[in-house]
């Protein structure tokens, strides 16, 4: 692991519990200093939007309480997968949905919030604002559903992208 970390300019972190990634080791790339920080550091921008590009905004919704987890959205340029921006904070679901919508206006494309649990409220609010921008699965349901079938596929794709350096996260919030 140390040699691999040196080769990838990264550090490895041991995880407790039942980690998904190979041998309990997860690759965490070094954070890249953003071009801009807005909203008291909640919005980090590494690349400005380009009118000719489309973007994918993936969002994980949390409770929004002070002692709870963070809600987080990652913005990727759709064609290249470049990590261009990150939104991270503790907001009520309606406020997070509005922030996602504002982010989508800046980086147009598809918003793909997780629809499990609290995410359903965010998906509903985004559908009220403009449903066409929200990701729909093959059954027409809005939002991404994480379940026993989709989670290993999603994490496997992430692991492959990280391992092959096809995807390089720039902020701390993604992993």
PDB file of C-alpha atoms in Angstrom:
ATOM      1  CA  UNK A   1       0.000   0.000   0.000  1.00  0.00           C
ATOM      2  CA  UNK A   2       2.765   2.502   0.769  1.00  0.00           C
ATOM      3  CA  UNK A   3       4.409   2.018  -2.621  1.00  0.00           C
ATOM      4  CA  UNK A   4       1.039   2.346  -4.358  1.00  0.00           C
ATOM      5  CA  UNK A   5       0.301   5.503  -2.373  1.00  0.00           C
ATOM      6  CA  UNK A   6       3.631   6.962  -3.451  1.00  0.00           C
ATOM      7  CA  UNK A   7       2.969   6.072  -7.095  1.00  0.00           C
ATOM      8  CA  UNK A   8      -0.520   7.599  -7.019  1.00  0.00           C
ATOM      9  CA  UNK A   9       0.380  10.651  -4.928  1.00  0.00           C
ATOM     10  CA  UNK A  10      -2.189   9.564  -2.386  1.00  0.00           C
ATOM     11  CA  UNK A  11      -2.522   8.129   1.062  1.00  0.00           C
ATOM     12  CA  UNK A  12      -4.225   4.944   2.181  1.00  0.00           C
ATOM     13  CA  UNK A  13      -6.507   4.887   5.177  1.00  0.00           C
ATOM     14  CA  UNK A  14      -7.471   1.786   7.146  1.00  0.00           C
ATOM     15  CA  UNK A  15     -11.187   1.494   7.718  1.00  0.00           C
ATOM     16  CA  UNK A  16     -12.964  -0.287  10.516  1.00  0.00           C
ATOM     17  CA  UNK A  17     -16.043  -2.448  10.202  1.00  0.00           C
ATOM     18  CA  UNK A  18     -16.853  -4.193   6.931  1.00  0.00           C
ATOM     19  CA  UNK A  19     -15.372  -1.947   4.260  1.00  0.00           C
ATOM     20  CA  UNK A  20     -16.243  -2.514   0.619  1.00  0.00           C
ATOM     21  CA  UNK A  21     -12.841  -1.726  -0.807  1.00  0.00           C
ATOM     22  CA  UNK A  22     -10.085  -4.281  -1.219  1.00  0.00           C
ATOM     23  CA  UNK A  23      -8.580  -5.528   2.076  1.00  0.00           C
ATOM     24  CA  UNK A  24     -10.117  -2.732   4.131  1.00  0.00           C
ATOM     25  CA  UNK A  25      -7.941  -0.131   2.451  1.00  0.00           C
ATOM     26  CA  UNK A  26      -9.491   2.810   0.718  1.00  0.00           C
ATOM     27  CA  UNK A  27      -7.657   5.177  -1.575  1.00  0.00           C
ATOM     28  CA  UNK A  28      -8.143   8.798  -0.628  1.00  0.00           C
ATOM     29  CA  UNK A  29      -6.557  11.258  -2.990  1.00  0.00           C
ATOM     30  CA  UNK A  30      -5.102  14.416  -1.581  1.00  0.00           C
ATOM     31  CA  UNK A  31      -7.587  17.287  -1.663  1.00  0.00           C
ATOM     32  CA  UNK A  32      -6.951  19.889  -4.349  1.00  0.00           C
ATOM     33  CA  UNK A  33      -7.235  23.545  -3.422  1.00  0.00           C
ATOM     34  CA  UNK A  34     -10.412  24.894  -5.051  1.00  0.00           C
ATOM     35  CA  UNK A  35     -10.445  27.828  -7.441  1.00  0.00           C
ATOM     36  CA  UNK A  36     -13.320  29.336  -5.406  1.00  0.00           C
ATOM     37  CA  UNK A  37     -14.939  28.763  -2.027  1.00  0.00           C
ATOM     38  CA  UNK A  38     -18.475  30.038  -1.488  1.00  0.00           C
ATOM     39  CA  UNK A  39     -21.103  29.762   1.224  1.00  0.00           C
ATOM     40  CA  UNK A  40     -18.488  29.751   3.997  1.00  0.00           C
ATOM     41  CA  UNK A  41     -16.641  26.877   2.360  1.00  0.00           C
ATOM     42  CA  UNK A  42     -19.751  24.750   1.723  1.00  0.00           C
ATOM     43  CA  UNK A  43     -19.405  25.131  -2.052  1.00  0.00           C
ATOM     44  CA  UNK A  44     -16.007  24.354  -3.553  1.00  0.00           C
ATOM     45  CA  UNK A  45     -15.358  25.027  -7.233  1.00  0.00           C
ATOM     46  CA  UNK A  46     -12.402  23.590  -9.142  1.00  0.00           C
ATOM     47  CA  UNK A  47     -13.650  24.359 -12.660  1.00  0.00           C
ATOM     48  CA  UNK A  48     -16.089  26.991 -13.843  1.00  0.00           C
ATOM     49  CA  UNK A  49     -19.048  25.772 -15.900  1.00  0.00           C
ATOM     50  CA  UNK A  50     -18.769  25.840 -19.684  1.00  0.00           C
ATOM     51  CA  UNK A  51     -21.927  26.555 -21.700  1.00  0.00           C
ATOM     52  CA  UNK A  52     -21.157  23.778 -24.190  1.00  0.00           C
ATOM     53  CA  UNK A  53     -20.844  21.126 -21.458  1.00  0.00           C
ATOM     54  CA  UNK A  54     -23.378  19.085 -19.511  1.00  0.00           C
ATOM     55  CA  UNK A  55     -22.911  18.020 -15.919  1.00  0.00           C
ATOM     56  CA  UNK A  56     -24.076  15.315 -13.529  1.00  0.00           C
ATOM     57  CA  UNK A  57     -24.811  16.254  -9.935  1.00  0.00           C
ATOM     58  CA  UNK A  58     -24.923  13.287  -7.572  1.00  0.00           C
ATOM     59  CA  UNK A  59     -26.370  14.025  -4.140  1.00  0.00           C
ATOM     60  CA  UNK A  60     -26.439  12.169  -0.838  1.00  0.00           C
ATOM     61  CA  UNK A  61     -29.008  13.544   1.599  1.00  0.00           C
ATOM     62  CA  UNK A  62     -28.552  13.638   5.383  1.00  0.00           C
ATOM     63  CA  UNK A  63     -30.760  14.892   8.218  1.00  0.00           C
ATOM     64  CA  UNK A  64     -29.343  18.390   8.294  1.00  0.00           C
ATOM     65  CA  UNK A  65     -28.986  18.448  12.079  1.00  0.00           C
ATOM     66  CA  UNK A  66     -25.927  19.968  13.720  1.00  0.00           C
ATOM     67  CA  UNK A  67     -24.817  16.646  15.222  1.00  0.00           C
ATOM     68  CA  UNK A  68     -25.834  14.597  12.164  1.00  0.00           C
ATOM     69  CA  UNK A  69     -24.120  13.629   8.935  1.00  0.00           C
ATOM     70  CA  UNK A  70     -23.375  15.984   6.058  1.00  0.00           C
ATOM     71  CA  UNK A  71     -25.466  16.306   2.932  1.00  0.00           C
ATOM     72  CA  UNK A  72     -23.161  16.316  -0.047  1.00  0.00           C
ATOM     73  CA  UNK A  73     -23.387  16.908  -3.797  1.00  0.00           C
ATOM     74  CA  UNK A  74     -20.625  16.223  -6.287  1.00  0.00           C
ATOM     75  CA  UNK A  75     -20.601  17.844  -9.712  1.00  0.00           C
ATOM     76  CA  UNK A  76     -18.925  15.960 -12.547  1.00  0.00           C
ATOM     77  CA  UNK A  77     -18.493  17.019 -16.155  1.00  0.00           C
ATOM     78  CA  UNK A  78     -20.638  14.406 -17.892  1.00  0.00           C
ATOM     79  CA  UNK A  79     -18.374  13.460 -20.791  1.00  0.00           C
ATOM     80  CA  UNK A  80     -15.004  13.325 -19.010  1.00  0.00           C
ATOM     81  CA  UNK A  81     -16.101  12.593 -15.438  1.00  0.00           C
ATOM     82  CA  UNK A  82     -13.920  15.445 -14.153  1.00  0.00           C
ATOM     83  CA  UNK A  83     -14.800  16.497 -10.615  1.00  0.00           C
ATOM     84  CA  UNK A  84     -15.597  20.211 -10.983  1.00  0.00           C
ATOM     85  CA  UNK A  85     -17.466  21.238  -7.808  1.00  0.00           C
ATOM     86  CA  UNK A  86     -18.679  20.022  -4.416  1.00  0.00           C
ATOM     87  CA  UNK A  87     -21.468  21.169  -2.121  1.00  0.00           C
ATOM     88  CA  UNK A  88     -21.315  19.959   1.474  1.00  0.00           C
ATOM     89  CA  UNK A  89     -23.219  21.052   4.553  1.00  0.00           C
ATOM     90  CA  UNK A  90     -25.934  20.424   7.101  1.00  0.00           C
ATOM     91  CA  UNK A  91     -29.236  21.743   5.808  1.00  0.00           C
ATOM     92  CA  UNK A  92     -32.887  20.751   6.124  1.00  0.00           C
ATOM     93  CA  UNK A  93     -34.023  18.730   3.096  1.00  0.00           C
ATOM     94  CA  UNK A  94     -35.965  21.583   1.432  1.00  0.00           C
ATOM     95  CA  UNK A  95     -32.984  23.922   1.757  1.00  0.00           C
ATOM     96  CA  UNK A  96     -30.658  21.267   0.321  1.00  0.00           C
ATOM     97  CA  UNK A  97     -33.027  20.742  -2.623  1.00  0.00           C
ATOM     98  CA  UNK A  98     -32.991  24.486  -3.329  1.00  0.00           C
ATOM     99  CA  UNK A  99     -29.191  24.537  -3.164  1.00  0.00           C
ATOM    100  CA  UNK A 100     -29.060  21.600  -5.585  1.00  0.00           C
ATOM    101  CA  UNK A 101     -31.366  23.471  -7.930  1.00  0.00           C
ATOM    102  CA  UNK A 102     -29.130  26.562  -7.753  1.00  0.00           C
ATOM    103  CA  UNK A 103     -26.114  24.353  -8.440  1.00  0.00           C
ATOM    104  CA  UNK A 104     -27.929  22.814 -11.431  1.00  0.00           C
ATOM    105  CA  UNK A 105     -28.637  26.276 -12.862  1.00  0.00           C
ATOM    106  CA  UNK A 106     -24.897  26.944 -12.716  1.00  0.00           C
ATOM    107  CA  UNK A 107     -23.905  23.445 -13.961  1.00  0.00           C
ATOM    108  CA  UNK A 108     -26.799  22.326 -16.219  1.00  0.00           C
ATOM    109  CA  UNK A 109     -27.459  18.665 -16.845  1.00  0.00           C
ATOM    110  CA  UNK A 110     -28.892  15.970 -14.595  1.00  0.00           C
ATOM    111  CA  UNK A 111     -29.378  16.008 -10.821  1.00  0.00           C
ATOM    112  CA  UNK A 112     -29.227  12.490  -9.343  1.00  0.00           C
ATOM    113  CA  UNK A 113     -30.148  12.614  -5.654  1.00  0.00           C
ATOM    114  CA  UNK A 114     -30.422   9.422  -3.664  1.00  0.00           C
ATOM    115  CA  UNK A 115     -34.142   8.859  -3.129  1.00  0.00           C
ATOM    116  CA  UNK A 116     -33.875   6.589  -0.098  1.00  0.00           C
ATOM    117  CA  UNK A 117     -35.291   7.828   3.206  1.00  0.00           C
ATOM    118  CA  UNK A 118     -34.785  11.598   3.538  1.00  0.00           C
ATOM    119  CA  UNK A 119     -33.780  11.816  -0.110  1.00  0.00           C
ATOM    120  CA  UNK A 120     -37.430  11.357  -1.098  1.00  0.00           C
ATOM    121  CA  UNK A 121     -38.222  14.853   0.226  1.00  0.00           C
ATOM    122  CA  UNK A 122     -35.357  16.318  -1.808  1.00  0.00           C
ATOM    123  CA  UNK A 123     -36.516  14.481  -4.940  1.00  0.00           C
ATOM    124  CA  UNK A 124     -40.090  15.729  -4.425  1.00  0.00           C
ATOM    125  CA  UNK A 125     -38.906  19.326  -4.033  1.00  0.00           C
ATOM    126  CA  UNK A 126     -36.675  19.090  -7.127  1.00  0.00           C
ATOM    127  CA  UNK A 127     -39.582  17.657  -9.127  1.00  0.00           C
ATOM    128  CA  UNK A 128     -41.674  20.672  -8.076  1.00  0.00           C
ATOM    129  CA  UNK A 129     -38.939  23.022  -9.261  1.00  0.00           C
ATOM    130  CA  UNK A 130     -38.241  21.274 -12.589  1.00  0.00           C
ATOM    131  CA  UNK A 131     -38.718  17.546 -12.837  1.00  0.00           C
ATOM    132  CA  UNK A 132     -37.008  17.191 -16.218  1.00  0.00           C
ATOM    133  CA  UNK A 133     -33.607  17.826 -14.616  1.00  0.00           C
ATOM    134  CA  UNK A 134     -33.939  14.961 -12.129  1.00  0.00           C
ATOM    135  CA  UNK A 135     -32.461  11.543 -12.977  1.00  0.00           C
ATOM    136  CA  UNK A 136     -35.069   8.853 -13.636  1.00  0.00           C
ATOM    137  CA  UNK A 137     -34.452   5.124 -13.537  1.00  0.00           C
ATOM    138  CA  UNK A 138     -35.666   2.669 -16.172  1.00  0.00           C
ATOM    139  CA  UNK A 139     -39.063   2.520 -14.434  1.00  0.00           C
ATOM    140  CA  UNK A 140     -39.462   6.293 -14.579  1.00  0.00           C
ATOM    141  CA  UNK A 141     -38.899   6.885 -10.854  1.00  0.00           C
ATOM    142  CA  UNK A 142     -37.039  10.069  -9.928  1.00  0.00           C
ATOM    143  CA  UNK A 143     -33.752   9.875  -8.055  1.00  0.00           C
ATOM    144  CA  UNK A 144     -31.180   7.153  -7.480  1.00  0.00           C
ATOM    145  CA  UNK A 145     -32.286   4.198  -5.351  1.00  0.00           C
ATOM    146  CA  UNK A 146     -29.525   2.547  -3.357  1.00  0.00           C
ATOM    147  CA  UNK A 147     -30.386  -1.033  -2.483  1.00  0.00           C
ATOM    148  CA  UNK A 148     -28.774  -4.450  -2.130  1.00  0.00           C
ATOM    149  CA  UNK A 149     -28.427  -4.731  -5.915  1.00  0.00           C
ATOM    150  CA  UNK A 150     -27.364  -1.176  -6.816  1.00  0.00           C
ATOM    151  CA  UNK A 151     -24.924  -0.527  -3.958  1.00  0.00           C
ATOM    152  CA  UNK A 152     -22.271  -3.122  -4.933  1.00  0.00           C
ATOM    153  CA  UNK A 153     -22.469  -2.024  -8.582  1.00  0.00           C
ATOM    154  CA  UNK A 154     -22.140   1.638  -7.623  1.00  0.00           C
ATOM    155  CA  UNK A 155     -19.213   0.995  -5.266  1.00  0.00           C
ATOM    156  CA  UNK A 156     -17.568  -1.375  -7.727  1.00  0.00           C
ATOM    157  CA  UNK A 157     -17.690   1.290 -10.431  1.00  0.00           C
ATOM    158  CA  UNK A 158     -16.265   3.832  -7.993  1.00  0.00           C
ATOM    159  CA  UNK A 159     -13.463   1.474  -6.950  1.00  0.00           C
ATOM    160  CA  UNK A 160     -12.568   0.760 -10.598  1.00  0.00           C
ATOM    161  CA  UNK A 161     -12.572   4.460 -11.445  1.00  0.00           C
ATOM    162  CA  UNK A 162     -10.331   5.271  -8.482  1.00  0.00           C
ATOM    163  CA  UNK A 163      -7.979   2.355  -9.069  1.00  0.00           C
ATOM    164  CA  UNK A 164      -7.580   3.153 -12.783  1.00  0.00           C
ATOM    165  CA  UNK A 165      -7.361   6.893 -12.055  1.00  0.00           C
ATOM    166  CA  UNK A 166     -10.213   7.502 -14.500  1.00  0.00           C
ATOM    167  CA  UNK A 167     -11.968   9.349 -11.707  1.00  0.00           C
ATOM    168  CA  UNK A 168      -9.987  11.609  -9.389  1.00  0.00           C
ATOM    169  CA  UNK A 169     -11.971  13.256  -6.585  1.00  0.00           C
ATOM    170  CA  UNK A 170     -10.688  16.676  -5.644  1.00  0.00           C
ATOM    171  CA  UNK A 171     -12.464  17.305  -2.342  1.00  0.00           C
ATOM    172  CA  UNK A 172     -12.872  15.555   0.996  1.00  0.00           C
ATOM    173  CA  UNK A 173     -16.626  15.126   0.764  1.00  0.00           C
ATOM    174  CA  UNK A 174     -16.868  12.449  -1.873  1.00  0.00           C
ATOM    175  CA  UNK A 175     -15.191   9.514  -0.204  1.00  0.00           C
TER     176      UNK A 175
END
